[in-house]
Short mmCIF file of C-alpha atoms in Angstrom, two decimals:
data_model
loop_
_atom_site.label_atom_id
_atom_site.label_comp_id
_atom_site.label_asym_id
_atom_site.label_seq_id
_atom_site.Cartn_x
_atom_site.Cartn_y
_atom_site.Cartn_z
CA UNK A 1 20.40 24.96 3.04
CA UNK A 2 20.46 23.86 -0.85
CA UNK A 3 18.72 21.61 -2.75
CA UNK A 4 18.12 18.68 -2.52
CA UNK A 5 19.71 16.19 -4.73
CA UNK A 6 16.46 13.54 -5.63
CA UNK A 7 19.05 10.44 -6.29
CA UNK A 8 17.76 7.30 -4.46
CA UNK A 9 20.31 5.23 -2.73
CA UNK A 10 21.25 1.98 -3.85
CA UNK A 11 20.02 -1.21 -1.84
CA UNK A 12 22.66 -2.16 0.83
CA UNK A 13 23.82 -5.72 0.22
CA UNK A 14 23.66 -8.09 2.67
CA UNK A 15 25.29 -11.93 2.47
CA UNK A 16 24.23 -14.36 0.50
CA UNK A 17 24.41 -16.79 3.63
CA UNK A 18 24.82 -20.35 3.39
CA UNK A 19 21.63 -21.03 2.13
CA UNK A 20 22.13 -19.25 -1.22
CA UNK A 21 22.25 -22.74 -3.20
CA UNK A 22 18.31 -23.01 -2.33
CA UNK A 23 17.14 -19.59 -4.56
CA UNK A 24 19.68 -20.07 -6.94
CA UNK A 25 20.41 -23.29 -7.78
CA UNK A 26 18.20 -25.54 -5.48
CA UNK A 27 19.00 -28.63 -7.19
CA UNK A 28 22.82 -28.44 -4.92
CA UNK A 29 20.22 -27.42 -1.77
CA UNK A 30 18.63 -31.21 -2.45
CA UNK A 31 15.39 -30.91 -4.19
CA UNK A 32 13.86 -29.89 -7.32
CA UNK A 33 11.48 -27.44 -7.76
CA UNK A 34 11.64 -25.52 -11.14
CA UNK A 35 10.86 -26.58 -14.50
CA UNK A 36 14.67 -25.83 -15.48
CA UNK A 37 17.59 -24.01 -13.43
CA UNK A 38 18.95 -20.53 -14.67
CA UNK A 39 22.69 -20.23 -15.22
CA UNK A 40 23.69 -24.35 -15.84
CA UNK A 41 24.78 -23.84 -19.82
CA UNK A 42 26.78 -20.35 -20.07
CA UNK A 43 27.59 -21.35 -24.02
CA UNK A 44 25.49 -23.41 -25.41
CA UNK A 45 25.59 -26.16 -28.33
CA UNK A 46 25.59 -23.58 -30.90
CA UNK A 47 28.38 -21.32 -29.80
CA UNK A 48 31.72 -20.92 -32.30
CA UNK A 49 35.26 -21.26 -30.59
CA UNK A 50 37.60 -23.50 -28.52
CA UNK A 51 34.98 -25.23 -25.95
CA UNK A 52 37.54 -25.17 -22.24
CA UNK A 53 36.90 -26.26 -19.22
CA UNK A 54 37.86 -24.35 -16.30
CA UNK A 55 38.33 -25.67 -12.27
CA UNK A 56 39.10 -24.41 -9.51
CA UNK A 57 39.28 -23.60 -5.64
CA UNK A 58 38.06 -20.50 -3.85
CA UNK A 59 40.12 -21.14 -0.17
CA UNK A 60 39.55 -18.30 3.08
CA UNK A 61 42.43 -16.65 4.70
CA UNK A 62 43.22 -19.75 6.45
CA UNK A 63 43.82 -21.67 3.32
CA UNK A 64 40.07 -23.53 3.76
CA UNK A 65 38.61 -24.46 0.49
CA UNK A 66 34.85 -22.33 0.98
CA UNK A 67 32.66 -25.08 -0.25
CA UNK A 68 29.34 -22.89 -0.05
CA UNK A 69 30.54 -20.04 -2.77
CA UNK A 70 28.08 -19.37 -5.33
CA UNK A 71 30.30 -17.74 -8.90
CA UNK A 72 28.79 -16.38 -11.15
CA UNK A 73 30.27 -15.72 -14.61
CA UNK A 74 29.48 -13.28 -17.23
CA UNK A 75 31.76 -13.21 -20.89
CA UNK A 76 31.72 -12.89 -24.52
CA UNK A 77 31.53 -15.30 -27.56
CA UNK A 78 34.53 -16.08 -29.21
CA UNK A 79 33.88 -13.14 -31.53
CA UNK A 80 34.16 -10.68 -28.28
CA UNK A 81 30.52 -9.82 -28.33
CA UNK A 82 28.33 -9.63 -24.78
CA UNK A 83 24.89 -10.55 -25.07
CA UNK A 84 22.67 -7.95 -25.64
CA UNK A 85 25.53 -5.63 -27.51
CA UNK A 86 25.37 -7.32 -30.70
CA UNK A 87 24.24 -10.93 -32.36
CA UNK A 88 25.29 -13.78 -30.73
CA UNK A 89 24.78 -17.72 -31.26
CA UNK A 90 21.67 -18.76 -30.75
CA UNK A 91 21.41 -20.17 -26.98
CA UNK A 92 24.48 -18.39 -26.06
CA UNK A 93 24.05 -16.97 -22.82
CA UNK A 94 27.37 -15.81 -21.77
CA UNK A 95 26.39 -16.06 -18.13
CA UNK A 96 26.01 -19.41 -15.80
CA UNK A 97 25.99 -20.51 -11.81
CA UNK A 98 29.27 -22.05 -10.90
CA UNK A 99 29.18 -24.04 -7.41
CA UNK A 100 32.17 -26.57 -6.01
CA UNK A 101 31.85 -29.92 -4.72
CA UNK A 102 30.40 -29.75 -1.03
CA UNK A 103 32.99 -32.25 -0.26
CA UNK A 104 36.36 -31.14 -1.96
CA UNK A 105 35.29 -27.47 -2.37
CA UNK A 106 36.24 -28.12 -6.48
CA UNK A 107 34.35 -26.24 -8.82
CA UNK A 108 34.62 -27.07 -12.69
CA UNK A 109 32.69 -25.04 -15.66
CA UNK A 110 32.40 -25.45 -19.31
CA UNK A 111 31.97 -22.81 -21.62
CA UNK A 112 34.09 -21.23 -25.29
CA UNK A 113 37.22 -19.33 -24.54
CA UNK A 114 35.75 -15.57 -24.87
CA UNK A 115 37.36 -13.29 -27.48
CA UNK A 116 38.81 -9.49 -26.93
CA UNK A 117 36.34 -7.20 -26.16
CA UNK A 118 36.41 -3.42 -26.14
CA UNK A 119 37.55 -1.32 -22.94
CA UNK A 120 37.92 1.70 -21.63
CA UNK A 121 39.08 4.49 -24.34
CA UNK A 122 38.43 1.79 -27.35
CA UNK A 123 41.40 -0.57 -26.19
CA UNK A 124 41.19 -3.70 -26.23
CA UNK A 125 41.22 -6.06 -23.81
CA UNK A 126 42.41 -9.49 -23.46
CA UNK A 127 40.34 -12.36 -23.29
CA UNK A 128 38.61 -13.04 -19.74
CA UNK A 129 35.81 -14.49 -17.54
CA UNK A 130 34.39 -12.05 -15.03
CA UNK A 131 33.15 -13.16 -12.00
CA UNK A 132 31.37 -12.27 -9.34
CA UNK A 133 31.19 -14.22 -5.93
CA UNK A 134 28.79 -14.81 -3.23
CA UNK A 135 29.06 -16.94 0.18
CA UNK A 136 28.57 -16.84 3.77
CA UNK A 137 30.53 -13.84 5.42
CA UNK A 138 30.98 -11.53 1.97
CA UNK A 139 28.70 -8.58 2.80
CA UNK A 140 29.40 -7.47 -0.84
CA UNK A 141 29.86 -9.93 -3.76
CA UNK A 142 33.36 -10.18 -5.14
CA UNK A 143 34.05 -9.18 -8.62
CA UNK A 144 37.26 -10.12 -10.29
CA UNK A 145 38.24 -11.43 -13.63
CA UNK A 146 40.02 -14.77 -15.01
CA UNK A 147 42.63 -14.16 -17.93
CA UNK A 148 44.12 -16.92 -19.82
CA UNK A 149 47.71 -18.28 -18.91
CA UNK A 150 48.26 -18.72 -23.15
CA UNK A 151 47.37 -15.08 -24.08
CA UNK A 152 50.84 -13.62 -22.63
CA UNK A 153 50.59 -10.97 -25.63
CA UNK A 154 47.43 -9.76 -25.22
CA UNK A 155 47.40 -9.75 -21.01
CA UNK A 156 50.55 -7.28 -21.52
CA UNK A 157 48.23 -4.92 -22.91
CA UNK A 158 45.63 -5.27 -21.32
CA UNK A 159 44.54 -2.14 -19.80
CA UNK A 160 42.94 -3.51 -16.66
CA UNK A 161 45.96 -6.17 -15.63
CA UNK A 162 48.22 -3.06 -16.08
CA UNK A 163 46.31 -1.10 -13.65
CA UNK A 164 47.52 -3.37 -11.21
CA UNK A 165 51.05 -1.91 -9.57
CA UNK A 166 52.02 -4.90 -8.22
CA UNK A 167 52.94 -7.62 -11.05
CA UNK A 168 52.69 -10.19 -8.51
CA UNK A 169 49.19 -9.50 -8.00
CA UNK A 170 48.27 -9.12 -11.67
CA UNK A 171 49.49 -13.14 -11.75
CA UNK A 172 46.54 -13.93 -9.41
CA UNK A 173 43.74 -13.22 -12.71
CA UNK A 174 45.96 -15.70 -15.20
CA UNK A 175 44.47 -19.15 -15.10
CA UNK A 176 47.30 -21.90 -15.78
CA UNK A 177 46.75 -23.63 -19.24
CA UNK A 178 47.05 -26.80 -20.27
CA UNK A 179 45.31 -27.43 -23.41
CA UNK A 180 41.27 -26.34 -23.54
CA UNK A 181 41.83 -26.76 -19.52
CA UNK A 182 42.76 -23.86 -17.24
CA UNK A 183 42.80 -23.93 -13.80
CA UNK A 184 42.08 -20.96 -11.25
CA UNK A 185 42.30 -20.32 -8.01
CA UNK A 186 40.91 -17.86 -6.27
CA UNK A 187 42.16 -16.42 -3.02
CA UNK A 188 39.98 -14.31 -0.70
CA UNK A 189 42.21 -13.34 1.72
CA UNK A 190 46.11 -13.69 2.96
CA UNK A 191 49.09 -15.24 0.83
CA UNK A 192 48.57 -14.48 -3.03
CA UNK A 193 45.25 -12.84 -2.58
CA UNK A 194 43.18 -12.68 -5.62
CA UNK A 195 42.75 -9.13 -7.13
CA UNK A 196 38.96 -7.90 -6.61
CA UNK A 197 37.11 -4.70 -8.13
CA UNK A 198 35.40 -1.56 -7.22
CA UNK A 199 33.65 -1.81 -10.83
CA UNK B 1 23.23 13.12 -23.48
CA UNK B 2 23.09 9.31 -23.72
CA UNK B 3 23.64 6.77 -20.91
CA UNK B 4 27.23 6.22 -19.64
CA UNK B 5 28.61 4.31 -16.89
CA UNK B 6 27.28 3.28 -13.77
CA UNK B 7 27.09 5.81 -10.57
CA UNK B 8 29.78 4.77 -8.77
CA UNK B 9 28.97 2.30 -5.16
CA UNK B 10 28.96 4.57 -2.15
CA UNK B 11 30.91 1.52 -0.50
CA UNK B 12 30.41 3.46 3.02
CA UNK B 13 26.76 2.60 2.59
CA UNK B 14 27.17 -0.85 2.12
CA UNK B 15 28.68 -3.00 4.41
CA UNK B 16 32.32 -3.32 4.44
CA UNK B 17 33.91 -6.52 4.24
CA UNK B 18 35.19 -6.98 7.24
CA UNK B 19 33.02 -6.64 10.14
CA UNK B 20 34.25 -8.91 12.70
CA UNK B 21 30.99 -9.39 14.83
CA UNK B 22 29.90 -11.43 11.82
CA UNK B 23 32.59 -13.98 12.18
CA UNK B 24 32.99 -15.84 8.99
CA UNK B 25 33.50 -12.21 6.91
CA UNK B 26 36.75 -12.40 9.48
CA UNK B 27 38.43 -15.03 6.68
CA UNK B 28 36.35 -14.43 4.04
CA UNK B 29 37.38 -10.76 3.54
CA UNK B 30 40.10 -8.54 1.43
CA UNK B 31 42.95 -7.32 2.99
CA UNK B 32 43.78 -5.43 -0.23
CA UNK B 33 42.08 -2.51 -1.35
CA UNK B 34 39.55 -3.17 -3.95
CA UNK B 35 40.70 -2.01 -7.50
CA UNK B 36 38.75 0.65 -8.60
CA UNK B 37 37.49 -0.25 -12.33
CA UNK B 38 36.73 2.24 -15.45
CA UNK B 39 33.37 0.37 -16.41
CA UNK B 40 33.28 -1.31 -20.09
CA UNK B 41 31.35 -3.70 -21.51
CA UNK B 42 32.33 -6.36 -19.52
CA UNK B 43 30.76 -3.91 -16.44
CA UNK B 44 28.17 -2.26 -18.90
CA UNK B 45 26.44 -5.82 -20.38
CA UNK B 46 24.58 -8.35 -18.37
CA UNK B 47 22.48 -11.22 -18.83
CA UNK B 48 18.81 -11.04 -19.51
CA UNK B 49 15.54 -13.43 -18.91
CA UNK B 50 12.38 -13.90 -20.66
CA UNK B 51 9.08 -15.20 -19.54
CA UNK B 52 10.49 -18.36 -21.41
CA UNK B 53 13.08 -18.90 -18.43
CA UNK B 54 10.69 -19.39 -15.67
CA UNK B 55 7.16 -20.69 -14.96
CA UNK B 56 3.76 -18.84 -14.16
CA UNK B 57 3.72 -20.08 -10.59
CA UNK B 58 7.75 -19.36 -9.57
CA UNK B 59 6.89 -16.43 -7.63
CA UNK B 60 4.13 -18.47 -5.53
CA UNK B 61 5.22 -20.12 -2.99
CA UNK B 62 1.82 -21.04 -1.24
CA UNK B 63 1.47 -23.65 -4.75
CA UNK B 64 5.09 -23.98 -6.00
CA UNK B 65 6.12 -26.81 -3.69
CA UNK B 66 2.69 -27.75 -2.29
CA UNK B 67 2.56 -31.71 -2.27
CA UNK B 68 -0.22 -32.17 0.46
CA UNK B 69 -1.81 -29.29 0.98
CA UNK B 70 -0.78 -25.33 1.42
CA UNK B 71 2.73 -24.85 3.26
CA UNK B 72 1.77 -23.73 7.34
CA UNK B 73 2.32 -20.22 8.61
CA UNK B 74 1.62 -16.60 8.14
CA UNK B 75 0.27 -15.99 4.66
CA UNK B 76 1.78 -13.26 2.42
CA UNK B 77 2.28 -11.23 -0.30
CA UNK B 78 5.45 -9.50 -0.83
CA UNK B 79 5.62 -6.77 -2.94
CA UNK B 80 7.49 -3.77 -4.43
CA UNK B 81 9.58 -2.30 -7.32
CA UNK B 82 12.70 -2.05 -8.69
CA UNK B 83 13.95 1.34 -9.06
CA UNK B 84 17.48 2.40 -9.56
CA UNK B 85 19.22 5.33 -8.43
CA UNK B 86 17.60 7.74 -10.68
CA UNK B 87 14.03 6.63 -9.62
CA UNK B 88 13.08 5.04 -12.56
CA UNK B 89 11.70 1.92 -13.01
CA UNK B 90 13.92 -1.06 -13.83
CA UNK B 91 11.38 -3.33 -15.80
CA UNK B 92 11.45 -7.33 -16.86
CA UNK B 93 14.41 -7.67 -14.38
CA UNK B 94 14.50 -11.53 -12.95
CA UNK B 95 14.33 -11.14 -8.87
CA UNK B 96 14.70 -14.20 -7.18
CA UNK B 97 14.27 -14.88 -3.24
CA UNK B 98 14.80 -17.95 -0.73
CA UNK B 99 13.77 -18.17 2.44
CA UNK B 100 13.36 -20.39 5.82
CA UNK B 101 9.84 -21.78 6.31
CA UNK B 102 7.30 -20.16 9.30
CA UNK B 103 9.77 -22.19 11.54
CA UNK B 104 12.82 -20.75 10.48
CA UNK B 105 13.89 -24.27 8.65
CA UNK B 106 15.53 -24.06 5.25
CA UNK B 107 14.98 -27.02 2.98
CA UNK B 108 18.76 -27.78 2.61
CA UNK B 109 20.64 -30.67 3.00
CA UNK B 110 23.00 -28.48 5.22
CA UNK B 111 20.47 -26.98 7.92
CA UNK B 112 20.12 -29.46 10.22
CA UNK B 113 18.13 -27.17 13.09
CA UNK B 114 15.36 -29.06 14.73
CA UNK B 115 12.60 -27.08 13.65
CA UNK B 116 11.10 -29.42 11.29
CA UNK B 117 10.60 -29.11 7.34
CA UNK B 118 7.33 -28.25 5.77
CA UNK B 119 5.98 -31.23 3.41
CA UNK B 120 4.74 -28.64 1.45
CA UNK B 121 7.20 -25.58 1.49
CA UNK B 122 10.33 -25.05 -0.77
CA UNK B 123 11.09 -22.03 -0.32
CA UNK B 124 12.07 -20.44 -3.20
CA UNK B 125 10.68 -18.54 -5.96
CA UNK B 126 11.80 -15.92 -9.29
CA UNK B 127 9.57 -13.64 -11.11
CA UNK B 128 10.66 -10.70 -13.52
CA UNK B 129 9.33 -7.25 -13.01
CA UNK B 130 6.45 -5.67 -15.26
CA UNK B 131 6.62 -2.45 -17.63
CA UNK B 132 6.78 -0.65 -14.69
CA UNK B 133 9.44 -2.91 -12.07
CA UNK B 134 6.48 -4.56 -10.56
CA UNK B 135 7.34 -7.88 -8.68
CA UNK B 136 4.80 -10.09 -6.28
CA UNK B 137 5.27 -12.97 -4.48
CA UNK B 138 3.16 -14.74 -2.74
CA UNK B 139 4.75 -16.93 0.89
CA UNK B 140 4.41 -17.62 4.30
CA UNK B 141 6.07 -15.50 6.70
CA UNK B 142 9.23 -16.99 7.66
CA UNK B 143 10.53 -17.81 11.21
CA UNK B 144 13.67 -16.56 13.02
CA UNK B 145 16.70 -19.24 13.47
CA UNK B 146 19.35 -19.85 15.51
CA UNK B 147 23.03 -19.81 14.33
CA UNK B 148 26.64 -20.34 15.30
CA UNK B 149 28.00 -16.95 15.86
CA UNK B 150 27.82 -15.69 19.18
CA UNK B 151 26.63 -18.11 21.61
CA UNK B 152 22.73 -16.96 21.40
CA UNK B 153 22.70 -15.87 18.12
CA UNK B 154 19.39 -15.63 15.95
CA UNK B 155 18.53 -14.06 12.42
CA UNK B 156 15.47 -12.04 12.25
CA UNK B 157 13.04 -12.91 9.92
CA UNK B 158 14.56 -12.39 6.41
CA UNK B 159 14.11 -13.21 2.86
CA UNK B 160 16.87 -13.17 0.83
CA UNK B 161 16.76 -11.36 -2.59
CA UNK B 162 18.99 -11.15 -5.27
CA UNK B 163 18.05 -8.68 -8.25
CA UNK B 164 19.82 -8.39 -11.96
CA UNK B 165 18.95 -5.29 -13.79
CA UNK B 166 20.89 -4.54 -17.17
CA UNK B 167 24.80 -5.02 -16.23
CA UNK B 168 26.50 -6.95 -14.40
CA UNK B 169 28.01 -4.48 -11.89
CA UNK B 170 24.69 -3.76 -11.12
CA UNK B 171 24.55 -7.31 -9.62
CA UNK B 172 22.74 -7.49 -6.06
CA UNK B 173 22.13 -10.04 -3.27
CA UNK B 174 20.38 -8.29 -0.13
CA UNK B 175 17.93 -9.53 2.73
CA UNK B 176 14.32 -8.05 2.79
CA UNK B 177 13.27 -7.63 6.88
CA UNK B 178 10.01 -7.19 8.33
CA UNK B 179 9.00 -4.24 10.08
CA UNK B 180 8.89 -3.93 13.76
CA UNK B 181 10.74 -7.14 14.63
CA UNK B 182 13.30 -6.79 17.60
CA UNK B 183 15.73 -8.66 16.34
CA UNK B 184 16.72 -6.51 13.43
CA UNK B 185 18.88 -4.19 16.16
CA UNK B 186 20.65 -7.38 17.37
CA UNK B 187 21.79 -9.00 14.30
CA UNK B 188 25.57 -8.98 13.39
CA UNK B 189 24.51 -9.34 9.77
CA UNK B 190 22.40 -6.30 9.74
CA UNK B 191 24.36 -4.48 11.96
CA UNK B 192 27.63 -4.57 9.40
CA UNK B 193 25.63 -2.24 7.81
CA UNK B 194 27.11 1.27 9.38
CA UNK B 195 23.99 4.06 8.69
CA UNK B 196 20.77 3.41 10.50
CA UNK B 197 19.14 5.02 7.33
CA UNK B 198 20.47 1.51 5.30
CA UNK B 199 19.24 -0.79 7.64
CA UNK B 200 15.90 0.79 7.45
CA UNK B 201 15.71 0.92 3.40
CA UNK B 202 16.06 -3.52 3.92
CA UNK B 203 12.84 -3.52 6.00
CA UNK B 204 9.68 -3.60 4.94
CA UNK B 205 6.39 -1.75 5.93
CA UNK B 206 3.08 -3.86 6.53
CA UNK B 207 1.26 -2.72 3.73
CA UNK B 208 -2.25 -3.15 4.80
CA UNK B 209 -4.03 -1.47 0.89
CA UNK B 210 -2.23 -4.48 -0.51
CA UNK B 211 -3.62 -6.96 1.86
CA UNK B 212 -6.26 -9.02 0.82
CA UNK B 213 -9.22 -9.19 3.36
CA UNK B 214 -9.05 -12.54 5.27
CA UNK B 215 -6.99 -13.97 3.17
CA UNK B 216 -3.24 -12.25 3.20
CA UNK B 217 -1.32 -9.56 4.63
CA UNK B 218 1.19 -7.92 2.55
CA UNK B 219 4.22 -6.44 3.03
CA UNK B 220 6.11 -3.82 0.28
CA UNK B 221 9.73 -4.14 0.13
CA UNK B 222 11.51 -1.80 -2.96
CA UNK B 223 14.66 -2.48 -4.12
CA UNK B 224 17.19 -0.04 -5.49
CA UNK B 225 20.11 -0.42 -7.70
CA UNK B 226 22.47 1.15 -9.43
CA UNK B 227 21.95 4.05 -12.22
CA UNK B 228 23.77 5.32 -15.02
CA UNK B 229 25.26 8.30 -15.05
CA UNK B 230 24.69 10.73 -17.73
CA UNK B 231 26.99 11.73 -20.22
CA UNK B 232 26.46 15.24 -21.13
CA UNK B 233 29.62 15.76 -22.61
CA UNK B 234 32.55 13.44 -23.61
CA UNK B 235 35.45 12.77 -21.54
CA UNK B 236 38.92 14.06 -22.84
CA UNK B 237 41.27 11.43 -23.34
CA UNK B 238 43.54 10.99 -20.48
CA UNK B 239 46.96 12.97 -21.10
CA UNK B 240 45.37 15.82 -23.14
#
């Protein structure tokens, strides 16, 4: 025999089940129970840069918008600066609750376009959202990034869209621009599915 | 030696995506491969709470939605830390759970079960952990439901956590269970976990030296997430 090795193991995840709306934002579940809900204002009114709008659909393998996903999103200021890593605006929190319509399956966020932030080996990367998704029937949450459709330059470089072989799959990050509106769709499954991470 | 990236998931621990006994991860999962990430700051960073974000009572949910009286079932206290891989303690993390009521009724416009909603249960409650990844609530047992998946298909008892620490890949949603209930070895959710030795780390013991005499029985429930690796030396760029 050896040693030991004294490492704990990590918590297995279980779904977030169709309920997840009344922890996390129970004002979509139908009632109101905390003073204010955690994640509704990623930017705040203080925040520098281009204030965008982004919607969207998350559809299933059969092309079925999922209308009980919970996103979460997590990004820098417009400088390229993470909460908690350096100064930010006051009341910028850089991280918010995203849920769609129950009836269209729609979901819409506002928030400042982030700026390039550093990567792996000091490169930088191009501008993006990351995301992280939870629903009914994912075990594990989803993590996968948005780029911008009007940063062509900087997605070229980016290191993580060029880890992706295929180029066709590296489209399914780029949100379509138009204007301070972008538009993403995310795919979990089947025909032009999105790109997730092993982070 | 300073702090580097994350341990990497053992994704053979956790459940896999697809795991077709649970029958909406059948559309709902990859068919790619996951691409495997270098971790940066967009991995590394994550958002933090302060006492300013919540409310003394969140993490009571005897009082937090009490508009008659106290919420019906079981009463108790749920406790535990949070740890992460390295067995230290991850403190002033925000844990938040949700739950059915001693029924098994969620108060959502979407359950529609005929067990009937407690006046005076929400259901939900957030706390952040002490110094030392401390974290109590204070509920009602919840009940088992029914569900459309197989025929005759019902959830153990379960409360739903989901846990921050510092970054975001550390991100976690899991279900707490409570020890000794039968249904645990019959759930397709539970069961799309492969080791035994997983399922048994999301149940927790009756803690009877936590209990308070004729008042609450408690239950300890410690949640693990991911550590950081440590850097003793500095990688070589790639190519050299």
């Amino acid at each position: 025999m050896v040693q030991t090795l004294d490492y704990l193991k990590e918590t297995a995840s279980q779904t977030a089940g169709p309920y997840v709306h009344i922890g996390l934002v129970p004002g979509d579940a139908g009632f109101d129970i905390y003073d204010h809900e955690l994640g509704r204002d990623i930017a705040g009114p203080k925040a520098a840069g281009t204030r965008i709008t982004v919607t969207g659909t998350v559809t299933d393998g059969t092309g079925a918008p999922v209308k009980d996903i919970l996103v979460e999103v997590w990004q820098a200021n417009a400088a390229g600066i993470y909460p908690g890593k350096g100064e930010v605006e006051d009341g910028f929190r850089g991280w918010g609750r995203v849920t769609p319509d129950f009836e269209t399956g729609v979901f819409s966020f506002e928030t400042v376009k982030p700026g390039k932030v550093t990567g792996p080996d000091a490169r930088p990367m191009a501008p993006h959202i990351n995301l992280w998704l939870v629903a009914r029937g994912i075990n594990v949450g989803l993590n996968t990034r948005m780029y911008f459709g009007d940063e062509d330059a900087a997605n070229a470089a980016d290191p993580v869209l060029t880890l992706i072989e295929q180029p066709l799959r590296r489209e399914t990050l780029i949100a379509h621009a138009d204007g301070n509106a972008y538009h993403f769709d995310i795919r979990l499954q089947g025909a032009g599915e999105t790109v997730f991470f092993d982070l | 030696m300073s702090n580097g990236d994350l341990i990497q998931r053992d994704r053979t621990w956790h459940p896999p995506a697809l795991t077709p006994d649970y029958k909406t991860s059948v559309a709902r999962s990859p068919r790619h491969a996951l691409l495997s990430l270098q971790n940066s700051d967009s991995e590394l960073t994550g958002p933090t709470f302060g006492q300013g974000d919540i409310a003394e009572i969140d993490n009571d949910l005897i009082l937090n939605y009490a508009k008659t009286g106290d919420p019906i079932g079981e009463r108790i206290i749920v406790h535990g830390r949070v740890l992460d891989e390295n067995a230290r303690p991850v403190p002033n993390t925000l844990v938040e759970i949700w739950q059915a009521n001693a029924g098994g009724r969620y108060r959502h416009k979407k359950d529609s079960y005929l067990a009937p909603i407690d006046p005076d249960f929400g259901g939900c409650g957030r706390t952040l952990t002490d110094d030392n990844g401390y974290y109590v609530f204070r509920t009602v047992k919840p009940g088992a439901y029914p569900w459309r998946n197989w025929v005759n298909n019902w959830r153990p008892a379960h409360i739903h956590f989901s846990v921050f620490g510092t970054a975001f890949a550390q991100r976690l949603i899991t279900q707490m269970y409570f020890e000794g209930d039968p249904l645990i070895a019959k759930c397709p959710i539970v069961q799309s976990i492969p080791e035994q030795r997983a399922v048994d780390q999301l149940v927790a013991a009756l803690d009877l030296n936590a209990s308070l005499p004729l008042d609450s029985i408690a239950y300890k429930f410690d949640i693990v997430l991911r550590g950081r690796r440590s850097t003793f030396f500095e990688n070589r760029p790639e190519g050299n």
